[in-house]
Amino acid sequence: MKEADQTTEEYILDRVAPLFNRKGYIGTSLSDITEVTQLTKGAIYCNFKNKEDLALKAFYKNIEFVLSPMAEGIRSATNAIDKLYAITGFYRTYFEWSKVRGGCPILNVGVDAQHVNPQLYKAAKETAAQLIGNLIRIIEKGIEHQQVKPETNAALLAGNIYAMIEGGVYLSMLNDDPNYLQNILNIIDEMIEQLKLN
């Protein structure tokens, strides 16, 4: 049921975003959407241009849901090393956290939409690039403020960390076993420890 201060668009996205994440763009039908929202087709498309528009906004809703706690942890950390640990700390709870929404939205959309919805696929690629870019900036700031070893290749390290995390997420989701991700995070924590200036 719609909250009093919620717009119809917000209500639809709250109901439909987890559905798109679980079933995918192709797998989510209009009847699924009307069933989960208890709204008519007309009410849905009064608020969204088409299914593509709805799917794209649902993707961003899922990203906000799963990543906003990580952003908060990064903001509250006072130095680069602690910010990197905040990221691995967040991902230690990510397996259960993201399962609530049907898995990792970046992985899901990156695979599901690649050949069927170019706009949605582009959004997933851009989101992954932003996450890597944020990592690069954290590491570069750490070098600048003498918290991270100056010889560190920020771009290479950031790309490796993100690839390792997503690989761990993928294997954990595939096997319904959080240990794949936990083991990768242990390795990344060791890498972070090695970045510190003694």
PDB file of C-alpha atoms in Angstrom:
ATOM      1  CA  MET A   1       0.000   0.000   0.000  1.00  0.00           C
ATOM      2  CA  LYS A   2       1.252   3.448  -0.944  1.00  0.00           C
ATOM      3  CA  GLU A   3       2.590   5.626   1.885  1.00  0.00           C
ATOM      4  CA  ALA A   4       0.870   9.000   2.277  1.00  0.00           C
ATOM      5  CA  ASP A   5       3.991  10.979   1.339  1.00  0.00           C
ATOM      6  CA  GLN A   6       4.956   8.701  -1.569  1.00  0.00           C
ATOM      7  CA  THR A   7       4.355   9.647  -5.177  1.00  0.00           C
ATOM      8  CA  THR A   8       2.859   7.008  -7.452  1.00  0.00           C
ATOM      9  CA  GLU A   9       6.196   6.785  -9.288  1.00  0.00           C
ATOM     10  CA  GLU A  10       8.052   6.103  -6.021  1.00  0.00           C
ATOM     11  CA  TYR A  11       5.469   3.508  -5.034  1.00  0.00           C
ATOM     12  CA  ILE A  12       5.805   1.713  -8.377  1.00  0.00           C
ATOM     13  CA  LEU A  13       9.605   1.722  -8.206  1.00  0.00           C
ATOM     14  CA  ASP A  14       9.608   0.405  -4.626  1.00  0.00           C
ATOM     15  CA  ARG A  15       7.447  -2.523  -5.720  1.00  0.00           C
ATOM     16  CA  VAL A  16       8.941  -3.180  -9.150  1.00  0.00           C
ATOM     17  CA  ALA A  17      12.693  -2.681  -8.563  1.00  0.00           C
ATOM     18  CA  PRO A  18      13.183  -5.967  -6.647  1.00  0.00           C
ATOM     19  CA  LEU A  19      11.058  -7.747  -9.260  1.00  0.00           C
ATOM     20  CA  PHE A  20      13.234  -6.557 -12.154  1.00  0.00           C
ATOM     21  CA  ASN A  21      16.353  -7.477 -10.204  1.00  0.00           C
ATOM     22  CA  ARG A  22      15.121 -11.024  -9.554  1.00  0.00           C
ATOM     23  CA  LYS A  23      13.486 -11.797 -12.898  1.00  0.00           C
ATOM     24  CA  GLY A  24      15.480  -9.617 -15.288  1.00  0.00           C
ATOM     25  CA  TYR A  25      14.327  -7.254 -18.012  1.00  0.00           C
ATOM     26  CA  ILE A  26      13.018  -9.949 -20.363  1.00  0.00           C
ATOM     27  CA  GLY A  27      11.656 -12.132 -17.565  1.00  0.00           C
ATOM     28  CA  THR A  28       9.550  -9.348 -16.033  1.00  0.00           C
ATOM     29  CA  SER A  29       6.206  -9.125 -17.799  1.00  0.00           C
ATOM     30  CA  LEU A  30       3.609  -6.378 -17.707  1.00  0.00           C
ATOM     31  CA  SER A  31       1.300  -8.730 -15.815  1.00  0.00           C
ATOM     32  CA  ASP A  32       4.064  -9.196 -13.195  1.00  0.00           C
ATOM     33  CA  ILE A  33       4.295  -5.419 -12.864  1.00  0.00           C
ATOM     34  CA  THR A  34       0.553  -4.861 -12.535  1.00  0.00           C
ATOM     35  CA  GLU A  35       0.250  -7.749 -10.079  1.00  0.00           C
ATOM     36  CA  VAL A  36       2.998  -6.548  -7.744  1.00  0.00           C
ATOM     37  CA  THR A  37       1.802  -2.924  -7.824  1.00  0.00           C
ATOM     38  CA  GLN A  38      -1.945  -3.668  -7.911  1.00  0.00           C
ATOM     39  CA  LEU A  39      -2.183  -0.912 -10.548  1.00  0.00           C
ATOM     40  CA  THR A  40      -3.482  -0.930 -14.094  1.00  0.00           C
ATOM     41  CA  LYS A  41      -1.302  -0.802 -17.205  1.00  0.00           C
ATOM     42  CA  GLY A  42      -2.557   2.760 -17.749  1.00  0.00           C
ATOM     43  CA  ALA A  43      -1.478   3.819 -14.257  1.00  0.00           C
ATOM     44  CA  ILE A  44       1.970   2.337 -14.817  1.00  0.00           C
ATOM     45  CA  TYR A  45       2.519   4.056 -18.163  1.00  0.00           C
ATOM     46  CA  CYS A  46       1.091   7.316 -16.886  1.00  0.00           C
ATOM     47  CA  ASN A  47       4.241   7.506 -14.742  1.00  0.00           C
ATOM     48  CA  PHE A  48       6.830   5.896 -17.069  1.00  0.00           C
ATOM     49  CA  LYS A  49       7.328   6.292 -20.815  1.00  0.00           C
ATOM     50  CA  ASN A  50       7.649   2.543 -21.451  1.00  0.00           C
ATOM     51  CA  LYS A  51       9.053  -0.659 -19.993  1.00  0.00           C
ATOM     52  CA  GLU A  52      12.610   0.460 -20.822  1.00  0.00           C
ATOM     53  CA  ASP A  53      12.158   3.671 -18.815  1.00  0.00           C
ATOM     54  CA  LEU A  54      10.689   1.725 -15.891  1.00  0.00           C
ATOM     55  CA  ALA A  55      13.508  -0.867 -15.994  1.00  0.00           C
ATOM     56  CA  LEU A  56      16.205   1.830 -16.050  1.00  0.00           C
ATOM     57  CA  LYS A  57      14.726   3.705 -13.093  1.00  0.00           C
ATOM     58  CA  ALA A  58      14.236   0.404 -11.250  1.00  0.00           C
ATOM     59  CA  PHE A  59      17.922  -0.390 -11.809  1.00  0.00           C
ATOM     60  CA  TYR A  60      18.980   2.923 -10.239  1.00  0.00           C
ATOM     61  CA  LYS A  61      16.574   2.277  -7.343  1.00  0.00           C
ATOM     62  CA  ASN A  62      18.231  -1.100  -6.742  1.00  0.00           C
ATOM     63  CA  ILE A  63      21.692   0.488  -6.909  1.00  0.00           C
ATOM     64  CA  GLU A  64      20.671   3.102  -4.352  1.00  0.00           C
ATOM     65  CA  PHE A  65      19.255   0.409  -2.068  1.00  0.00           C
ATOM     66  CA  VAL A  66      22.328  -1.828  -2.072  1.00  0.00           C
ATOM     67  CA  LEU A  67      25.097   0.793  -2.242  1.00  0.00           C
ATOM     68  CA  SER A  68      23.911   3.660  -0.018  1.00  0.00           C
ATOM     69  CA  PRO A  69      25.158   1.928   3.181  1.00  0.00           C
ATOM     70  CA  MET A  70      28.633   1.617   1.614  1.00  0.00           C
ATOM     71  CA  ALA A  71      28.626   5.304   0.667  1.00  0.00           C
ATOM     72  CA  GLU A  72      27.733   6.196   4.258  1.00  0.00           C
ATOM     73  CA  GLY A  73      30.590   4.052   5.597  1.00  0.00           C
ATOM     74  CA  ILE A  74      33.066   5.695   3.228  1.00  0.00           C
ATOM     75  CA  ARG A  75      31.885   9.188   4.215  1.00  0.00           C
ATOM     76  CA  SER A  76      32.296   8.461   7.921  1.00  0.00           C
ATOM     77  CA  ALA A  77      35.888   7.158   7.556  1.00  0.00           C
ATOM     78  CA  THR A  78      38.592   9.770   8.131  1.00  0.00           C
ATOM     79  CA  ASN A  79      41.460   8.460   5.986  1.00  0.00           C
ATOM     80  CA  ALA A  80      42.039   6.479   2.814  1.00  0.00           C
ATOM     81  CA  ILE A  81      42.945   3.199   4.509  1.00  0.00           C
ATOM     82  CA  ASP A  82      39.826   3.309   6.681  1.00  0.00           C
ATOM     83  CA  LYS A  83      37.711   4.167   3.627  1.00  0.00           C
ATOM     84  CA  LEU A  84      39.055   1.076   1.841  1.00  0.00           C
ATOM     85  CA  TYR A  85      38.306  -1.026   4.917  1.00  0.00           C
ATOM     86  CA  ALA A  86      34.807   0.490   4.988  1.00  0.00           C
ATOM     87  CA  ILE A  87      34.293  -0.887   1.473  1.00  0.00           C
ATOM     88  CA  THR A  88      35.389  -4.409   2.372  1.00  0.00           C
ATOM     89  CA  GLY A  89      33.392  -4.143   5.603  1.00  0.00           C
ATOM     90  CA  PHE A  90      30.288  -3.291   3.617  1.00  0.00           C
ATOM     91  CA  TYR A  91      30.793  -6.210   1.238  1.00  0.00           C
ATOM     92  CA  ARG A  92      31.098  -8.596   4.191  1.00  0.00           C
ATOM     93  CA  THR A  93      27.343  -8.166   4.656  1.00  0.00           C
ATOM     94  CA  TYR A  94      26.567  -7.796   0.944  1.00  0.00           C
ATOM     95  CA  PHE A  95      25.634 -11.418   0.269  1.00  0.00           C
ATOM     96  CA  GLU A  96      22.622 -11.398   2.604  1.00  0.00           C
ATOM     97  CA  TRP A  97      21.898  -7.710   2.018  1.00  0.00           C
ATOM     98  CA  SER A  98      21.648  -8.001  -1.762  1.00  0.00           C
ATOM     99  CA  LYS A  99      19.747 -11.303  -1.682  1.00  0.00           C
ATOM    100  CA  VAL A 100      16.805  -9.331  -0.271  1.00  0.00           C
ATOM    101  CA  ARG A 101      16.626  -7.651  -3.704  1.00  0.00           C
ATOM    102  CA  GLY A 102      17.421 -10.752  -5.753  1.00  0.00           C
ATOM    103  CA  GLY A 103      21.205 -10.406  -6.005  1.00  0.00           C
ATOM    104  CA  CYS A 104      23.713  -7.830  -7.171  1.00  0.00           C
ATOM    105  CA  PRO A 105      21.954  -5.412  -9.560  1.00  0.00           C
ATOM    106  CA  ILE A 106      25.144  -4.565 -11.464  1.00  0.00           C
ATOM    107  CA  LEU A 107      25.913  -8.221 -12.151  1.00  0.00           C
ATOM    108  CA  ASN A 108      22.289  -9.070 -12.894  1.00  0.00           C
ATOM    109  CA  VAL A 109      21.750  -6.221 -15.331  1.00  0.00           C
ATOM    110  CA  GLY A 110      25.210  -6.521 -16.874  1.00  0.00           C
ATOM    111  CA  VAL A 111      24.416 -10.090 -17.908  1.00  0.00           C
ATOM    112  CA  ASP A 112      20.668  -9.831 -18.487  1.00  0.00           C
ATOM    113  CA  ALA A 113      20.564  -6.635 -20.550  1.00  0.00           C
ATOM    114  CA  GLN A 114      23.734  -6.872 -22.636  1.00  0.00           C
ATOM    115  CA  HIS A 115      22.042  -8.081 -25.828  1.00  0.00           C
ATOM    116  CA  VAL A 116      18.451  -6.980 -25.218  1.00  0.00           C
ATOM    117  CA  ASN A 117      18.492  -3.506 -23.692  1.00  0.00           C
ATOM    118  CA  PRO A 118      21.509  -1.338 -24.646  1.00  0.00           C
ATOM    119  CA  GLN A 119      20.437   1.571 -22.447  1.00  0.00           C
ATOM    120  CA  LEU A 120      20.157  -0.608 -19.347  1.00  0.00           C
ATOM    121  CA  TYR A 121      23.442  -2.356 -20.148  1.00  0.00           C
ATOM    122  CA  LYS A 122      25.142   1.038 -20.548  1.00  0.00           C
ATOM    123  CA  ALA A 123      23.805   2.097 -17.134  1.00  0.00           C
ATOM    124  CA  ALA A 124      25.326  -1.016 -15.521  1.00  0.00           C
ATOM    125  CA  LYS A 125      28.701  -0.369 -17.208  1.00  0.00           C
ATOM    126  CA  GLU A 126      28.668   3.274 -16.141  1.00  0.00           C
ATOM    127  CA  THR A 127      27.802   2.331 -12.547  1.00  0.00           C
ATOM    128  CA  ALA A 128      30.704  -0.141 -12.410  1.00  0.00           C
ATOM    129  CA  ALA A 129      33.017   2.525 -13.875  1.00  0.00           C
ATOM    130  CA  GLN A 130      31.856   5.015 -11.218  1.00  0.00           C
ATOM    131  CA  LEU A 131      32.606   2.529  -8.437  1.00  0.00           C
ATOM    132  CA  ILE A 132      36.098   1.947  -9.825  1.00  0.00           C
ATOM    133  CA  GLY A 133      36.551   5.709 -10.220  1.00  0.00           C
ATOM    134  CA  ASN A 134      35.592   6.235  -6.571  1.00  0.00           C
ATOM    135  CA  LEU A 135      38.187   3.648  -5.543  1.00  0.00           C
ATOM    136  CA  ILE A 136      40.835   5.381  -7.646  1.00  0.00           C
ATOM    137  CA  ARG A 137      40.076   8.726  -5.999  1.00  0.00           C
ATOM    138  CA  ILE A 138      40.275   7.214  -2.493  1.00  0.00           C
ATOM    139  CA  ILE A 139      43.677   5.672  -3.258  1.00  0.00           C
ATOM    140  CA  GLU A 140      44.985   8.834  -4.945  1.00  0.00           C
ATOM    141  CA  LYS A 141      43.893  10.957  -1.969  1.00  0.00           C
ATOM    142  CA  GLY A 142      45.634   8.470   0.284  1.00  0.00           C
ATOM    143  CA  ILE A 143      48.859   8.891  -1.686  1.00  0.00           C
ATOM    144  CA  GLU A 144      48.465  12.668  -1.639  1.00  0.00           C
ATOM    145  CA  HIS A 145      47.972  12.715   2.157  1.00  0.00           C
ATOM    146  CA  GLN A 146      50.786  10.222   2.793  1.00  0.00           C
ATOM    147  CA  GLN A 147      48.439   7.483   4.004  1.00  0.00           C
ATOM    148  CA  VAL A 148      49.150   5.133   1.070  1.00  0.00           C
ATOM    149  CA  LYS A 149      52.515   4.128  -0.388  1.00  0.00           C
ATOM    150  CA  PRO A 150      53.436   6.593  -3.160  1.00  0.00           C
ATOM    151  CA  GLU A 151      54.398   3.893  -5.674  1.00  0.00           C
ATOM    152  CA  THR A 152      50.846   2.499  -5.653  1.00  0.00           C
ATOM    153  CA  ASN A 153      49.204   2.366  -9.098  1.00  0.00           C
ATOM    154  CA  ALA A 154      45.749   3.639  -8.108  1.00  0.00           C
ATOM    155  CA  ALA A 155      43.967   2.749 -11.358  1.00  0.00           C
ATOM    156  CA  LEU A 156      45.372  -0.778 -11.520  1.00  0.00           C
ATOM    157  CA  LEU A 157      44.700  -1.486  -7.854  1.00  0.00           C
ATOM    158  CA  ALA A 158      41.152  -0.087  -7.993  1.00  0.00           C
ATOM    159  CA  GLY A 159      40.300  -2.178 -11.042  1.00  0.00           C
ATOM    160  CA  ASN A 160      41.719  -5.302  -9.413  1.00  0.00           C
ATOM    161  CA  ILE A 161      39.869  -4.740  -6.137  1.00  0.00           C
ATOM    162  CA  TYR A 162      36.560  -4.193  -7.922  1.00  0.00           C
ATOM    163  CA  ALA A 163      37.056  -7.224 -10.196  1.00  0.00           C
ATOM    164  CA  MET A 164      37.903  -9.412  -7.205  1.00  0.00           C
ATOM    165  CA  ILE A 165      34.834  -8.236  -5.288  1.00  0.00           C
ATOM    166  CA  GLU A 166      32.443  -8.768  -8.196  1.00  0.00           C
ATOM    167  CA  GLY A 167      33.980 -12.185  -8.857  1.00  0.00           C
ATOM    168  CA  GLY A 168      33.456 -13.103  -5.221  1.00  0.00           C
ATOM    169  CA  VAL A 169      29.880 -11.804  -5.331  1.00  0.00           C
ATOM    170  CA  TYR A 170      29.189 -13.801  -8.489  1.00  0.00           C
ATOM    171  CA  LEU A 171      30.512 -17.094  -7.110  1.00  0.00           C
ATOM    172  CA  SER A 172      28.754 -16.590  -3.784  1.00  0.00           C
ATOM    173  CA  MET A 173      25.440 -15.905  -5.524  1.00  0.00           C
ATOM    174  CA  LEU A 174      25.924 -18.754  -7.993  1.00  0.00           C
ATOM    175  CA  ASN A 175      26.648 -21.269  -5.228  1.00  0.00           C
ATOM    176  CA  ASP A 176      24.490 -19.671  -2.508  1.00  0.00           C
ATOM    177  CA  ASP A 177      27.615 -19.637  -0.346  1.00  0.00           C
ATOM    178  CA  PRO A 178      28.988 -16.405   1.185  1.00  0.00           C
ATOM    179  CA  ASN A 179      32.440 -17.919   1.743  1.00  0.00           C
ATOM    180  CA  TYR A 180      33.646 -17.152  -1.790  1.00  0.00           C
ATOM    181  CA  LEU A 181      33.123 -13.452  -1.166  1.00  0.00           C
ATOM    182  CA  GLN A 182      34.431 -13.583   2.409  1.00  0.00           C
ATOM    183  CA  ASN A 183      37.669 -15.255   1.272  1.00  0.00           C
ATOM    184  CA  ILE A 184      38.219 -12.628  -1.428  1.00  0.00           C
ATOM    185  CA  LEU A 185      37.598  -9.850   1.094  1.00  0.00           C
ATOM    186  CA  ASN A 186      40.223 -11.363   3.400  1.00  0.00           C
ATOM    187  CA  ILE A 187      42.736 -11.188   0.535  1.00  0.00           C
ATOM    188  CA  ILE A 188      41.765  -7.584  -0.246  1.00  0.00           C
ATOM    189  CA  ASP A 189      42.131  -6.624   3.419  1.00  0.00           C
ATOM    190  CA  GLU A 190      45.671  -8.019   3.307  1.00  0.00           C
ATOM    191  CA  MET A 191      46.324  -5.915   0.199  1.00  0.00           C
ATOM    192  CA  ILE A 192      45.012  -2.815   1.984  1.00  0.00           C
ATOM    193  CA  GLU A 193      47.269  -3.502   4.962  1.00  0.00           C
ATOM    194  CA  GLN A 194      50.248  -3.583   2.582  1.00  0.00           C
ATOM    195  CA  LEU A 195      49.334  -0.122   1.264  1.00  0.00           C
ATOM    196  CA  LYS A 196      49.990   1.574   4.589  1.00  0.00           C
ATOM    197  CA  LEU A 197      53.018   3.775   5.004  1.00  0.00           C
ATOM    198  CA  ASN A 198      55.031   2.448   7.950  1.00  0.00           C
TER     199      ASN A 198
END
